[in-house]
PDB file of C-alpha atoms in Angstrom:
ATOM      1  CA  UNK H 172       0.035  -0.162  -0.060  1.00 82.00           C
ATOM      2  CA  UNK H 173       0.762   3.524  -0.030  1.00 86.00           C
ATOM      3  CA  UNK H 174       3.229   5.068   2.637  1.00 92.00           C
ATOM      4  CA  UNK H 175       5.435   7.911   3.462  1.00 95.00           C
ATOM      5  CA  UNK H 176       8.827   7.917   5.160  1.00 96.00           C
ATOM      6  CA  UNK H 177      10.351  11.061   6.586  1.00 95.00           C
ATOM      7  CA  UNK H 178      13.262  11.794   8.779  1.00 88.00           C
ATOM      8  CA  UNK H 179      11.976  11.926  12.240  1.00 84.00           C
ATOM      9  CA  UNK H 180      14.287  14.296  14.137  1.00 85.00           C
ATOM     10  CA  UNK H 181      14.062  16.375  16.244  1.00 95.00           C
ATOM     11  CA  UNK H 182      16.083  18.811  14.038  1.00 96.00           C
ATOM     12  CA  UNK H 183      17.668  21.779  15.850  1.00 97.00           C
ATOM     13  CA  UNK H 184      19.115  24.532  13.795  1.00 97.00           C
ATOM     14  CA  UNK H 185      20.391  28.085  14.195  1.00 97.00           C
ATOM     15  CA  UNK H 186      18.503  31.023  12.706  1.00 97.00           C
ATOM     16  CA  UNK H 187      19.553  31.351   9.079  1.00 97.00           C
ATOM     17  CA  UNK H 188      20.636  27.836   8.893  1.00 97.00           C
ATOM     18  CA  UNK H 189      19.813  25.639   5.629  1.00 98.00           C
ATOM     19  CA  UNK H 190      16.951  23.293   6.227  1.00 97.00           C
ATOM     20  CA  UNK H 191      16.519  19.969   4.549  1.00 97.00           C
ATOM     21  CA  UNK H 192      13.879  17.451   5.753  1.00 97.00           C
ATOM     22  CA  UNK H 193      13.912  14.291   3.811  1.00 97.00           C
ATOM     23  CA  UNK H 194      10.723  12.562   2.492  1.00 98.00           C
ATOM     24  CA  UNK H 195      10.232   9.471   0.489  1.00 97.00           C
ATOM     25  CA  UNK H 196       7.277   7.744  -0.508  1.00 96.00           C
ATOM     26  CA  UNK H 197       5.778   4.399  -1.912  1.00 94.00           C
ATOM     27  CA  UNK H 198       2.710   4.637  -4.048  1.00 89.00           C
ATOM     28  CA  UNK H 199       0.999   3.057  -7.023  1.00 82.00           C
ATOM     29  CA  UNK H 200       0.547   5.440  -9.793  1.00 81.00           C
ATOM     30  CA  UNK H 201       0.985   9.067  -9.491  1.00 83.00           C
ATOM     31  CA  UNK H 202       0.092  10.385  -6.185  1.00 89.00           C
ATOM     32  CA  UNK H 203       0.015  14.121  -5.242  1.00 90.00           C
ATOM     33  CA  UNK H 204       2.416  15.182  -2.550  1.00 94.00           C
ATOM     34  CA  UNK H 205       2.070  17.474   0.143  1.00 95.00           C
ATOM     35  CA  UNK H 206       3.898  19.269   3.110  1.00 97.00           C
ATOM     36  CA  UNK H 207       1.839  20.381   6.139  1.00 96.00           C
ATOM     37  CA  UNK H 208       3.000  22.292   9.240  1.00 97.00           C
ATOM     38  CA  UNK H 209       1.691  21.924  12.873  1.00 94.00           C
ATOM     39  CA  UNK H 210       2.534  24.811  15.129  1.00 92.00           C
ATOM     40  CA  UNK H 211       2.264  24.261  18.884  1.00 88.00           C
ATOM     41  CA  UNK H 212      -1.391  23.823  19.843  1.00 83.00           C
ATOM     42  CA  UNK H 213      -2.733  24.172  16.402  1.00 86.00           C
ATOM     43  CA  UNK H 214      -4.174  22.131  13.648  1.00 88.00           C
ATOM     44  CA  UNK H 215      -2.435  21.289  10.427  1.00 93.00           C
ATOM     45  CA  UNK H 216      -1.745  23.870   7.851  1.00 93.00           C
ATOM     46  CA  UNK H 217      -0.877  23.081   4.124  1.00 93.00           C
ATOM     47  CA  UNK H 218       2.708  24.488   3.478  1.00 96.00           C
ATOM     48  CA  UNK H 219       3.040  23.321  -0.253  1.00 96.00           C
ATOM     49  CA  UNK H 220       1.947  20.861  -2.676  1.00 94.00           C
ATOM     50  CA  UNK H 221       2.969  19.263  -5.858  1.00 94.00           C
ATOM     51  CA  UNK H 222       0.710  17.173  -8.090  1.00 90.00           C
ATOM     52  CA  UNK H 223       2.879  15.743 -10.903  1.00 90.00           C
ATOM     53  CA  UNK H 224       6.453  14.591 -11.471  1.00 93.00           C
ATOM     54  CA  UNK H 225       9.057  17.575 -11.536  1.00 95.00           C
ATOM     55  CA  UNK H 226       6.478  20.052 -10.158  1.00 95.00           C
ATOM     56  CA  UNK H 227       8.122  22.208  -7.561  1.00 97.00           C
ATOM     57  CA  UNK H 228       5.882  23.407  -4.701  1.00 97.00           C
ATOM     58  CA  UNK H 229       6.769  26.539  -2.772  1.00 97.00           C
ATOM     59  CA  UNK H 230       5.535  28.846  -0.242  1.00 97.00           C
ATOM     60  CA  UNK H 231       7.010  31.257   2.527  1.00 96.00           C
ATOM     61  CA  UNK H 232      10.735  30.469   1.412  1.00 97.00           C
ATOM     62  CA  UNK H 233       9.950  26.656   1.671  1.00 98.00           C
ATOM     63  CA  UNK H 234      10.280  24.486  -1.405  1.00 98.00           C
ATOM     64  CA  UNK H 235      10.132  20.774  -2.369  1.00 98.00           C
ATOM     65  CA  UNK H 236      10.295  19.151  -5.788  1.00 98.00           C
ATOM     66  CA  UNK H 237       8.441  15.936  -6.745  1.00 97.00           C
ATOM     67  CA  UNK H 238      10.976  13.474  -7.879  1.00 96.00           C
ATOM     68  CA  UNK H 239       9.384  10.380  -9.383  1.00 93.00           C
ATOM     69  CA  UNK H 240      12.747   8.897 -10.247  1.00 94.00           C
ATOM     70  CA  UNK H 241      13.739   8.810  -6.588  1.00 95.00           C
ATOM     71  CA  UNK H 242      10.319   8.734  -5.163  1.00 95.00           C
ATOM     72  CA  UNK H 243      10.841  11.635  -3.112  1.00 97.00           C
ATOM     73  CA  UNK H 244       9.630  15.123  -1.902  1.00 98.00           C
ATOM     74  CA  UNK H 245      12.339  16.678   0.369  1.00 98.00           C
ATOM     75  CA  UNK H 246      11.536  19.953   2.151  1.00 98.00           C
ATOM     76  CA  UNK H 247      14.167  22.863   1.950  1.00 98.00           C
ATOM     77  CA  UNK H 248      14.623  26.280   3.129  1.00 98.00           C
ATOM     78  CA  UNK H 249      17.436  28.520   2.504  1.00 97.00           C
ATOM     79  CA  UNK H 250      17.408  30.487   5.810  1.00 96.00           C
ATOM     80  CA  UNK H 251      15.255  29.398   8.881  1.00 97.00           C
ATOM     81  CA  UNK H 252      13.839  31.671  11.367  1.00 97.00           C
ATOM     82  CA  UNK H 253      12.595  30.995  14.930  1.00 97.00           C
ATOM     83  CA  UNK H 254       9.097  31.283  13.805  1.00 96.00           C
ATOM     84  CA  UNK H 255       9.613  28.293  11.537  1.00 97.00           C
ATOM     85  CA  UNK H 256       9.833  26.085  14.696  1.00 97.00           C
ATOM     86  CA  UNK H 257       7.026  23.492  14.218  1.00 97.00           C
ATOM     87  CA  UNK H 258       6.320  19.977  13.451  1.00 95.00           C
ATOM     88  CA  UNK H 259       6.463  19.245   9.487  1.00 97.00           C
ATOM     89  CA  UNK H 260       4.683  16.429   8.016  1.00 96.00           C
ATOM     90  CA  UNK H 261       5.012  15.019   4.478  1.00 97.00           C
ATOM     91  CA  UNK H 262       1.965  13.571   2.966  1.00 95.00           C
ATOM     92  CA  UNK H 263       0.510  11.967  -0.254  1.00 92.00           C
ATOM     93  CA  UNK H 264      -2.967  11.506  -1.686  1.00 88.00           C
ATOM     94  CA  UNK H 265      -3.223   8.660  -4.068  1.00 77.00           C
ATOM     95  CA  UNK H 266      -5.066   9.553  -7.352  1.00 68.00           C
ATOM     96  CA  UNK H 267      -6.783   6.027  -7.975  1.00 59.00           C
ATOM     97  CA  UNK H 268      -9.398   3.628  -6.430  1.00 55.00           C
ATOM     98  CA  UNK H 269     -11.537   4.032  -3.498  1.00 52.00           C
ATOM     99  CA  UNK H 270      -9.069   5.996  -1.332  1.00 52.00           C
ATOM    100  CA  UNK H 271      -8.662   8.940  -3.510  1.00 60.00           C
ATOM    101  CA  UNK H 272      -9.452  11.522  -0.968  1.00 75.00           C
ATOM    102  CA  UNK H 273      -7.615  10.752   2.193  1.00 85.00           C
ATOM    103  CA  UNK H 274      -4.135  11.913   3.115  1.00 90.00           C
ATOM    104  CA  UNK H 275      -1.424   9.367   4.170  1.00 92.00           C
ATOM    105  CA  UNK H 276       1.108  10.980   6.499  1.00 94.00           C
ATOM    106  CA  UNK H 277       4.683  10.451   7.536  1.00 95.00           C
ATOM    107  CA  UNK H 278       5.662  10.545  11.335  1.00 93.00           C
ATOM    108  CA  UNK H 279       6.653  14.087  11.326  1.00 95.00           C
ATOM    109  CA  UNK H 280       9.748  15.998  12.080  1.00 96.00           C
ATOM    110  CA  UNK H 281      10.041  18.390  14.788  1.00 95.00           C
ATOM    111  CA  UNK H 282      12.094  21.441  13.854  1.00 97.00           C
ATOM    112  CA  UNK H 283      13.428  23.797  16.579  1.00 97.00           C
ATOM    113  CA  UNK H 284      15.192  27.016  15.529  1.00 97.00           C
ATOM    114  CA  UNK H 285      17.289  28.793  17.903  1.00 97.00           C
ATOM    115  CA  UNK H 286      18.019  32.515  17.769  1.00 95.00           C
TER     116      UNK H 286
ATOM    117  CA  UNK A 256      -8.082  30.183  10.965  1.00 81.00           C
ATOM    118  CA  UNK A 257      -9.016  27.292   8.591  1.00 85.00           C
ATOM    119  CA  UNK A 258     -12.817  27.961   8.883  1.00 91.00           C
ATOM    120  CA  UNK A 259     -13.135  24.232  10.229  1.00 95.00           C
ATOM    121  CA  UNK A 260     -14.504  24.059  13.934  1.00 96.00           C
ATOM    122  CA  UNK A 261     -14.189  21.233  16.136  1.00 97.00           C
ATOM    123  CA  UNK A 262     -15.684  20.665  19.725  1.00 97.00           C
ATOM    124  CA  UNK A 263     -15.019  20.332  22.429  1.00 97.00           C
ATOM    125  CA  UNK A 264     -11.364  21.426  22.538  1.00 95.00           C
ATOM    126  CA  UNK A 265     -10.398  19.022  25.322  1.00 96.00           C
ATOM    127  CA  UNK A 266     -12.117  15.890  26.590  1.00 97.00           C
ATOM    128  CA  UNK A 267     -11.233  13.802  29.714  1.00 97.00           C
ATOM    129  CA  UNK A 268     -13.169  10.598  30.360  1.00 97.00           C
ATOM    130  CA  UNK A 269     -12.669   7.344  32.099  1.00 97.00           C
ATOM    131  CA  UNK A 270     -12.184   3.987  30.448  1.00 98.00           C
ATOM    132  CA  UNK A 271     -15.320   2.173  29.072  1.00 97.00           C
ATOM    133  CA  UNK A 272     -17.185   5.448  28.509  1.00 98.00           C
ATOM    134  CA  UNK A 273     -18.528   6.823  25.114  1.00 98.00           C
ATOM    135  CA  UNK A 274     -18.028  10.386  23.660  1.00 98.00           C
ATOM    136  CA  UNK A 275     -19.028  12.237  20.695  1.00 98.00           C
ATOM    137  CA  UNK A 276     -16.488  14.669  18.901  1.00 98.00           C
ATOM    138  CA  UNK A 277     -18.143  17.255  16.594  1.00 98.00           C
ATOM    139  CA  UNK A 278     -16.783  18.811  13.479  1.00 98.00           C
ATOM    140  CA  UNK A 279     -18.275  21.782  11.231  1.00 98.00           C
ATOM    141  CA  UNK A 280     -16.629  21.958   7.926  1.00 96.00           C
ATOM    142  CA  UNK A 281     -15.912  25.038   6.012  1.00 95.00           C
ATOM    143  CA  UNK A 282     -18.619  26.796   4.208  1.00 93.00           C
ATOM    144  CA  UNK A 283     -19.286  25.095   0.894  1.00 90.00           C
ATOM    145  CA  UNK A 284     -17.168  22.163   1.714  1.00 93.00           C
ATOM    146  CA  UNK A 285     -18.736  18.946   1.218  1.00 92.00           C
ATOM    147  CA  UNK A 286     -16.222  16.219   2.307  1.00 92.00           C
ATOM    148  CA  UNK A 287     -15.276  15.769   5.762  1.00 95.00           C
ATOM    149  CA  UNK A 288     -12.261  13.535   7.004  1.00 94.00           C
ATOM    150  CA  UNK A 289     -11.265  12.124  10.526  1.00 97.00           C
ATOM    151  CA  UNK A 290      -7.871  11.806  11.404  1.00 96.00           C
ATOM    152  CA  UNK A 291      -6.209  10.546  14.584  1.00 96.00           C
ATOM    153  CA  UNK A 292      -2.746  11.636  16.018  1.00 94.00           C
ATOM    154  CA  UNK A 293      -1.196   9.552  18.792  1.00 92.00           C
ATOM    155  CA  UNK A 294       2.271   9.360  19.657  1.00 86.00           C
ATOM    156  CA  UNK A 295       2.404   5.647  18.776  1.00 85.00           C
ATOM    157  CA  UNK A 296       0.715   5.768  15.392  1.00 85.00           C
ATOM    158  CA  UNK A 297       1.472   9.222  14.190  1.00 89.00           C
ATOM    159  CA  UNK A 298      -1.352  10.619  12.157  1.00 92.00           C
ATOM    160  CA  UNK A 299      -3.718   8.010  10.675  1.00 93.00           C
ATOM    161  CA  UNK A 300      -6.881   8.524   8.412  1.00 93.00           C
ATOM    162  CA  UNK A 301     -10.155   7.069   9.993  1.00 96.00           C
ATOM    163  CA  UNK A 302     -12.918   7.720   7.863  1.00 95.00           C
ATOM    164  CA  UNK A 303     -14.290  10.052   5.191  1.00 93.00           C
ATOM    165  CA  UNK A 304     -17.884  11.510   4.467  1.00 93.00           C
ATOM    166  CA  UNK A 305     -18.915  13.180   1.243  1.00 92.00           C
ATOM    167  CA  UNK A 306     -22.292  14.929   1.233  1.00 93.00           C
ATOM    168  CA  UNK A 307     -23.870  12.859   4.032  1.00 94.00           C
ATOM    169  CA  UNK A 308     -22.451   9.335   2.519  1.00 94.00           C
ATOM    170  CA  UNK A 309     -19.380   7.316   3.807  1.00 93.00           C
ATOM    171  CA  UNK A 310     -16.944   7.407   1.281  1.00 90.00           C
ATOM    172  CA  UNK A 311     -13.735   5.920   2.456  1.00 89.00           C
ATOM    173  CA  UNK A 312     -12.716   3.791   5.584  1.00 91.00           C
ATOM    174  CA  UNK A 313      -8.998   3.741   7.103  1.00 90.00           C
ATOM    175  CA  UNK A 314      -7.829   2.384  10.173  1.00 84.00           C
ATOM    176  CA  UNK A 315     -11.086   2.903  12.066  1.00 93.00           C
ATOM    177  CA  UNK A 316     -11.970   0.475  15.101  1.00 95.00           C
ATOM    178  CA  UNK A 317     -15.287  -1.093  15.285  1.00 96.00           C
ATOM    179  CA  UNK A 318     -15.947   0.715  18.453  1.00 97.00           C
ATOM    180  CA  UNK A 319     -15.699   4.061  16.608  1.00 97.00           C
ATOM    181  CA  UNK A 320     -18.296   5.295  14.158  1.00 97.00           C
ATOM    182  CA  UNK A 321     -19.088   8.527  12.369  1.00 97.00           C
ATOM    183  CA  UNK A 322     -21.825  10.148  10.486  1.00 97.00           C
ATOM    184  CA  UNK A 323     -22.480  13.478   8.570  1.00 97.00           C
ATOM    185  CA  UNK A 324     -25.645  15.225   8.863  1.00 97.00           C
ATOM    186  CA  UNK A 325     -27.674  17.017   6.308  1.00 96.00           C
ATOM    187  CA  UNK A 326     -26.148  20.433   7.390  1.00 95.00           C
ATOM    188  CA  UNK A 327     -22.706  18.673   6.612  1.00 96.00           C
ATOM    189  CA  UNK A 328     -21.511  18.771  10.226  1.00 97.00           C
ATOM    190  CA  UNK A 329     -19.937  15.481  11.263  1.00 98.00           C
ATOM    191  CA  UNK A 330     -19.605  13.540  14.565  1.00 98.00           C
ATOM    192  CA  UNK A 331     -17.311  11.030  15.558  1.00 98.00           C
ATOM    193  CA  UNK A 332     -18.619   8.453  18.197  1.00 98.00           C
ATOM    194  CA  UNK A 333     -15.942   6.824  20.292  1.00 98.00           C
ATOM    195  CA  UNK A 334     -17.281   3.930  22.459  1.00 97.00           C
ATOM    196  CA  UNK A 335     -16.070   1.583  25.275  1.00 97.00           C
ATOM    197  CA  UNK A 336     -12.911   3.896  25.462  1.00 98.00           C
ATOM    198  CA  UNK A 337      -9.427   2.515  26.284  1.00 97.00           C
ATOM    199  CA  UNK A 338      -6.216   4.017  27.579  1.00 96.00           C
ATOM    200  CA  UNK A 339      -4.888   3.781  23.870  1.00 95.00           C
ATOM    201  CA  UNK A 340      -7.591   5.705  22.444  1.00 96.00           C
ATOM    202  CA  UNK A 341      -5.987   8.911  24.121  1.00 97.00           C
ATOM    203  CA  UNK A 342      -4.948  11.105  21.150  1.00 97.00           C
ATOM    204  CA  UNK A 343      -5.627  14.124  19.191  1.00 96.00           C
ATOM    205  CA  UNK A 344      -8.606  13.874  16.746  1.00 97.00           C
ATOM    206  CA  UNK A 345      -8.570  16.134  13.785  1.00 96.00           C
ATOM    207  CA  UNK A 346     -11.414  16.810  11.267  1.00 96.00           C
ATOM    208  CA  UNK A 347     -10.596  18.155   7.865  1.00 95.00           C
ATOM    209  CA  UNK A 348     -12.708  19.390   5.073  1.00 94.00           C
ATOM    210  CA  UNK A 349     -12.607  19.880   1.469  1.00 91.00           C
ATOM    211  CA  UNK A 350     -14.628  20.902  -1.645  1.00 86.00           C
ATOM    212  CA  UNK A 351     -14.159  17.626  -3.342  1.00 76.00           C
ATOM    213  CA  UNK A 352     -13.699  14.051  -2.165  1.00 71.00           C
ATOM    214  CA  UNK A 353     -10.908  13.689  -4.733  1.00 70.00           C
ATOM    215  CA  UNK A 354      -8.438  15.268  -6.770  1.00 61.00           C
ATOM    216  CA  UNK A 355      -5.704  17.829  -5.730  1.00 63.00           C
ATOM    217  CA  UNK A 356      -8.038  20.027  -3.620  1.00 78.00           C
ATOM    218  CA  UNK A 357      -6.537  21.304  -0.287  1.00 83.00           C
ATOM    219  CA  UNK A 358      -7.996  19.488   2.921  1.00 90.00           C
ATOM    220  CA  UNK A 359      -8.228  22.390   5.577  1.00 92.00           C
ATOM    221  CA  UNK A 360      -7.739  20.983   9.105  1.00 94.00           C
ATOM    222  CA  UNK A 361      -9.567  22.052  12.323  1.00 95.00           C
ATOM    223  CA  UNK A 362      -7.770  22.745  15.600  1.00 93.00           C
ATOM    224  CA  UNK A 363      -8.378  19.042  16.876  1.00 95.00           C
ATOM    225  CA  UNK A 364      -9.929  17.686  19.964  1.00 97.00           C
ATOM    226  CA  UNK A 365      -7.562  16.324  22.566  1.00 96.00           C
ATOM    227  CA  UNK A 366      -9.085  13.066  24.119  1.00 98.00           C
ATOM    228  CA  UNK A 367      -7.473  11.825  27.484  1.00 97.00           C
ATOM    229  CA  UNK A 368      -8.806   8.315  28.688  1.00 97.00           C
ATOM    230  CA  UNK A 369      -8.082   7.728  32.263  1.00 96.00           C
TER     231      UNK A 369
END
């Protein structure tokens, strides 16, 4: 079945450091890929998405490229801020069969950014 | 604010009890999803409704059930509660049950079973 594997962390960085959170997936067909962010005490917010191979999703300085050849969707940001401290979830949504709507999540990566 | 509301925010109850969690989707969204977030299992899909009908089931226990009402709000019923049911329960809504439409998440209900 479909699954998502992401580095679990926690990841601790200094402000302005470069961030990479790895995410790989297993899926049949051509899923859509997402990164969600969860700030402390809040629900999940969509950070970015990509719906087909080689698409690049970007938002708030974060980027991720849908790589079908390596089944990956790594999240990157060139210069993190303290306000980026949160838990980041990689997710996929299959585009076939009966489970077309629900998201399948990785276990989440907690990011802490120190001033 | 995503526009999705969930009540209550917190719930503390004892083993063996039954609780009901409520979710109101964003205006115009017909599809509602329920997810469970626990330390052991991470974020797992439970069940999906679209315009009042069950559309897909995930890892939902038989002790759990849900429904979506004509006004599109949804309720998740958890019965014969066990300690392991303690988790954060999220509801999400989207316009369509399929495709690439974004799912908007509510703030969650934190359930503690003692």
